[in-house]
mmCIF file of C-alpha atoms and ligand atoms in Angstrom:
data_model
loop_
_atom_site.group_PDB
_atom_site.id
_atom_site.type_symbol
_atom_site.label_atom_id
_atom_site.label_comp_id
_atom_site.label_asym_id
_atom_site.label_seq_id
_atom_site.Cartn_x
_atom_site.Cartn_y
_atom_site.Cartn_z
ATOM 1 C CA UNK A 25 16.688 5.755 18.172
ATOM 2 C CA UNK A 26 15.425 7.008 21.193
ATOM 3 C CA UNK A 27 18.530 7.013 23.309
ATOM 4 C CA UNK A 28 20.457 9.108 20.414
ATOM 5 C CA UNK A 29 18.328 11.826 20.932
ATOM 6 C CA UNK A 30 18.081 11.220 24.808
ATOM 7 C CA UNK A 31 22.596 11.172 24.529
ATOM 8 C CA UNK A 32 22.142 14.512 22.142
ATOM 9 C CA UNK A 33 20.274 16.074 25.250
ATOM 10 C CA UNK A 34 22.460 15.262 27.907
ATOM 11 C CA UNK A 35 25.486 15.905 26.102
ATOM 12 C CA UNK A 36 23.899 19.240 25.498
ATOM 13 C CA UNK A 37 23.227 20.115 29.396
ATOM 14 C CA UNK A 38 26.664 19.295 30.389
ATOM 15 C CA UNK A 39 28.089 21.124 28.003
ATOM 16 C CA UNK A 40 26.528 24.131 28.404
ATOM 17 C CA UNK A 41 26.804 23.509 32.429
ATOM 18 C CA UNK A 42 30.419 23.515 31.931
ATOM 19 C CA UNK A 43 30.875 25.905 29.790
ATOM 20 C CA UNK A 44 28.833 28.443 31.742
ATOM 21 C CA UNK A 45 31.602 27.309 35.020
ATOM 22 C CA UNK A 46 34.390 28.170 32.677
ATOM 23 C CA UNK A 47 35.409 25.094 32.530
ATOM 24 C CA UNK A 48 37.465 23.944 29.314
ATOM 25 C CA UNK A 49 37.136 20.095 28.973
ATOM 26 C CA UNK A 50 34.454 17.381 30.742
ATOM 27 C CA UNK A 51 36.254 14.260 31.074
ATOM 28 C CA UNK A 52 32.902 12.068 33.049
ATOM 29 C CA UNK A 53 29.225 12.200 33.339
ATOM 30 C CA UNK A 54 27.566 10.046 35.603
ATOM 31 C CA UNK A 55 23.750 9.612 34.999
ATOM 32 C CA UNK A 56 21.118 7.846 37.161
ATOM 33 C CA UNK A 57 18.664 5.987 34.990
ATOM 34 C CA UNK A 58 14.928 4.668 36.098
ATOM 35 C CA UNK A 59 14.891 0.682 36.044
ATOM 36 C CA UNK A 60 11.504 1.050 34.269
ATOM 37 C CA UNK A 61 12.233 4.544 31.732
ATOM 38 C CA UNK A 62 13.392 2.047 28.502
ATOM 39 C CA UNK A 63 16.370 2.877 28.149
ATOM 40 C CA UNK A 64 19.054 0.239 27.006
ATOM 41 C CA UNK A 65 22.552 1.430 29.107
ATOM 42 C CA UNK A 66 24.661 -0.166 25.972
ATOM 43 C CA UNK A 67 22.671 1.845 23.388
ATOM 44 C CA UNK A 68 23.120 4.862 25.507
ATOM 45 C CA UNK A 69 26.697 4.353 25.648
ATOM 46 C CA UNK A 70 27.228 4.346 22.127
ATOM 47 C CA UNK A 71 24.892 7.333 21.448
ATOM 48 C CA UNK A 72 26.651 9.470 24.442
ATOM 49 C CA UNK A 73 29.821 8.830 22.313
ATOM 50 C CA UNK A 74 28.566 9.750 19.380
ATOM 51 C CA UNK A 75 27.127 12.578 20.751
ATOM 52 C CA UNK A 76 29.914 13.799 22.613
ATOM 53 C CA UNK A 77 32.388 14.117 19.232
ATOM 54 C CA UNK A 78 33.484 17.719 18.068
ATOM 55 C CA UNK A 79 32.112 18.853 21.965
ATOM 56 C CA UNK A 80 34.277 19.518 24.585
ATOM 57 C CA UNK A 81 32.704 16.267 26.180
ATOM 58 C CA UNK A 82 34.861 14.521 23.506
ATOM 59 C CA UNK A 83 36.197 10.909 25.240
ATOM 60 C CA UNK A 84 34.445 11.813 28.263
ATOM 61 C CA UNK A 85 33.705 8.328 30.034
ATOM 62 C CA UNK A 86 30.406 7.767 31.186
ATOM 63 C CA UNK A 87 28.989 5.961 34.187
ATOM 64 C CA UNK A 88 25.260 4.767 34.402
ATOM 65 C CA UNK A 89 23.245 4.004 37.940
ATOM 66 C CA UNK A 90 20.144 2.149 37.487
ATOM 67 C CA UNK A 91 17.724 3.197 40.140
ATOM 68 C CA UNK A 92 15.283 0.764 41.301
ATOM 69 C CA UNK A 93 11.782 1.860 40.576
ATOM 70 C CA UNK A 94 9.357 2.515 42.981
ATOM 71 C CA UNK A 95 5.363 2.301 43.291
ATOM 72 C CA UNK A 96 2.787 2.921 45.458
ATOM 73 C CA UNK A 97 0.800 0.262 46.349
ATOM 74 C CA UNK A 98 -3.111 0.929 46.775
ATOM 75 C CA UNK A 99 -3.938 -2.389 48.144
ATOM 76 C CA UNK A 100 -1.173 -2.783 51.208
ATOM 77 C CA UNK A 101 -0.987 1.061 51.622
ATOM 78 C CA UNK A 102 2.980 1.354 50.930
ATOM 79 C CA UNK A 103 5.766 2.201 49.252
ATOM 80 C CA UNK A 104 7.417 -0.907 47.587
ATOM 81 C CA UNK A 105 10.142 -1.397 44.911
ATOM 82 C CA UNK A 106 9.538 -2.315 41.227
ATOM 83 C CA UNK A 107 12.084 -4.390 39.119
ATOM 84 C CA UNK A 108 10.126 -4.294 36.208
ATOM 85 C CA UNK A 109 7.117 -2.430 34.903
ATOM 86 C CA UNK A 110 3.750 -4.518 34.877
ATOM 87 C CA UNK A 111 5.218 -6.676 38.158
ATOM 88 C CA UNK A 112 2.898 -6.903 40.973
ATOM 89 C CA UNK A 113 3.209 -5.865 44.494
ATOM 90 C CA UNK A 114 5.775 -7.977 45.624
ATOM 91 C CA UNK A 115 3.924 -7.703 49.337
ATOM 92 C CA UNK A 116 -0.277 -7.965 48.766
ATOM 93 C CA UNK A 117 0.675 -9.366 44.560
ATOM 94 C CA UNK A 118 -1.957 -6.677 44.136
ATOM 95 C CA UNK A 119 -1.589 -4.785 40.650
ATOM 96 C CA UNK A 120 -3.107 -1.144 41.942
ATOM 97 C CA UNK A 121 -0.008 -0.179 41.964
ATOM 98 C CA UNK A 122 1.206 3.863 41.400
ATOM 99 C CA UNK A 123 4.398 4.382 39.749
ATOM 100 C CA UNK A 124 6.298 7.128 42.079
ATOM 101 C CA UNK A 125 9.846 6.835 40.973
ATOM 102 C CA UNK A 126 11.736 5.100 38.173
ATOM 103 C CA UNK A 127 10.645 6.651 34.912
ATOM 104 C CA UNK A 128 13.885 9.526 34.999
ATOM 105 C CA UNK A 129 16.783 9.911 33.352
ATOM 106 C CA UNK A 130 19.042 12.480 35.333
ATOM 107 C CA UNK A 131 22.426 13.866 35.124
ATOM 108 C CA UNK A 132 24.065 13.022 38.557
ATOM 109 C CA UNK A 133 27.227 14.801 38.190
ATOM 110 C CA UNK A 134 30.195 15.770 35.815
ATOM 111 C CA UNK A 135 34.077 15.858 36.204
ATOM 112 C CA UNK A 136 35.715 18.788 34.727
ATOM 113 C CA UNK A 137 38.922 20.299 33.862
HETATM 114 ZN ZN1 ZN B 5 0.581 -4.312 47.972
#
């Protein structure tokens, strides 16, 4: 399951991040997610749980931003948003479009104690 592994990660950095501040317990992680990177928030939430037993992330809550995606369009010469991957631009409904943003998974910030 590919958001196990991505929860295993994550649970990883922000452990170590706190750990390296001295700090003894992380109590929320807030991640931004790309709208087009795949990953299923529910299925994430149940692998950062998972993931986060035994750690000092134990019953941590967790709080997921979707980004909207963004691409650059070829044919109007912009920047324009993406909902979806394999939409068209939603100005020229050209499909030389170049995906710039929206692919990422990244840690936003933590709460510690
Ligand atoms: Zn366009």
């Amino acid at each position: 399951m590919h958001e196990l592994s991505l929860s295993l990660n994550t649970v990883d950095a922000v452990v170590e991040h706190a750990r390296q501040q001295g700090f003894r317990r992380v109590t929320k992680v807030r991640l931004a997610i790309g709208s087009l990177s795949c990953i299923e928030s529910q299925a994430l939430q149940t692998g950062f749980e998972f993931a986060c037993r035994g750690t000092m992330a134990e019953g941590a809550g967790l709080e997921i931003k979707m980004i909207p995606a963004k691409a650059w369009c070829e044919d109007c010469c912009q920047s324009v948003s993406l909902q979806a991957r394999g939409m068209c631009c939603p100005n020229c409904q050209g499909y030389r479009l170049a995906i710039e943003t929206g692919e990422e998974l990244k840690i936003k910030d933590i709460e510690v104690e």
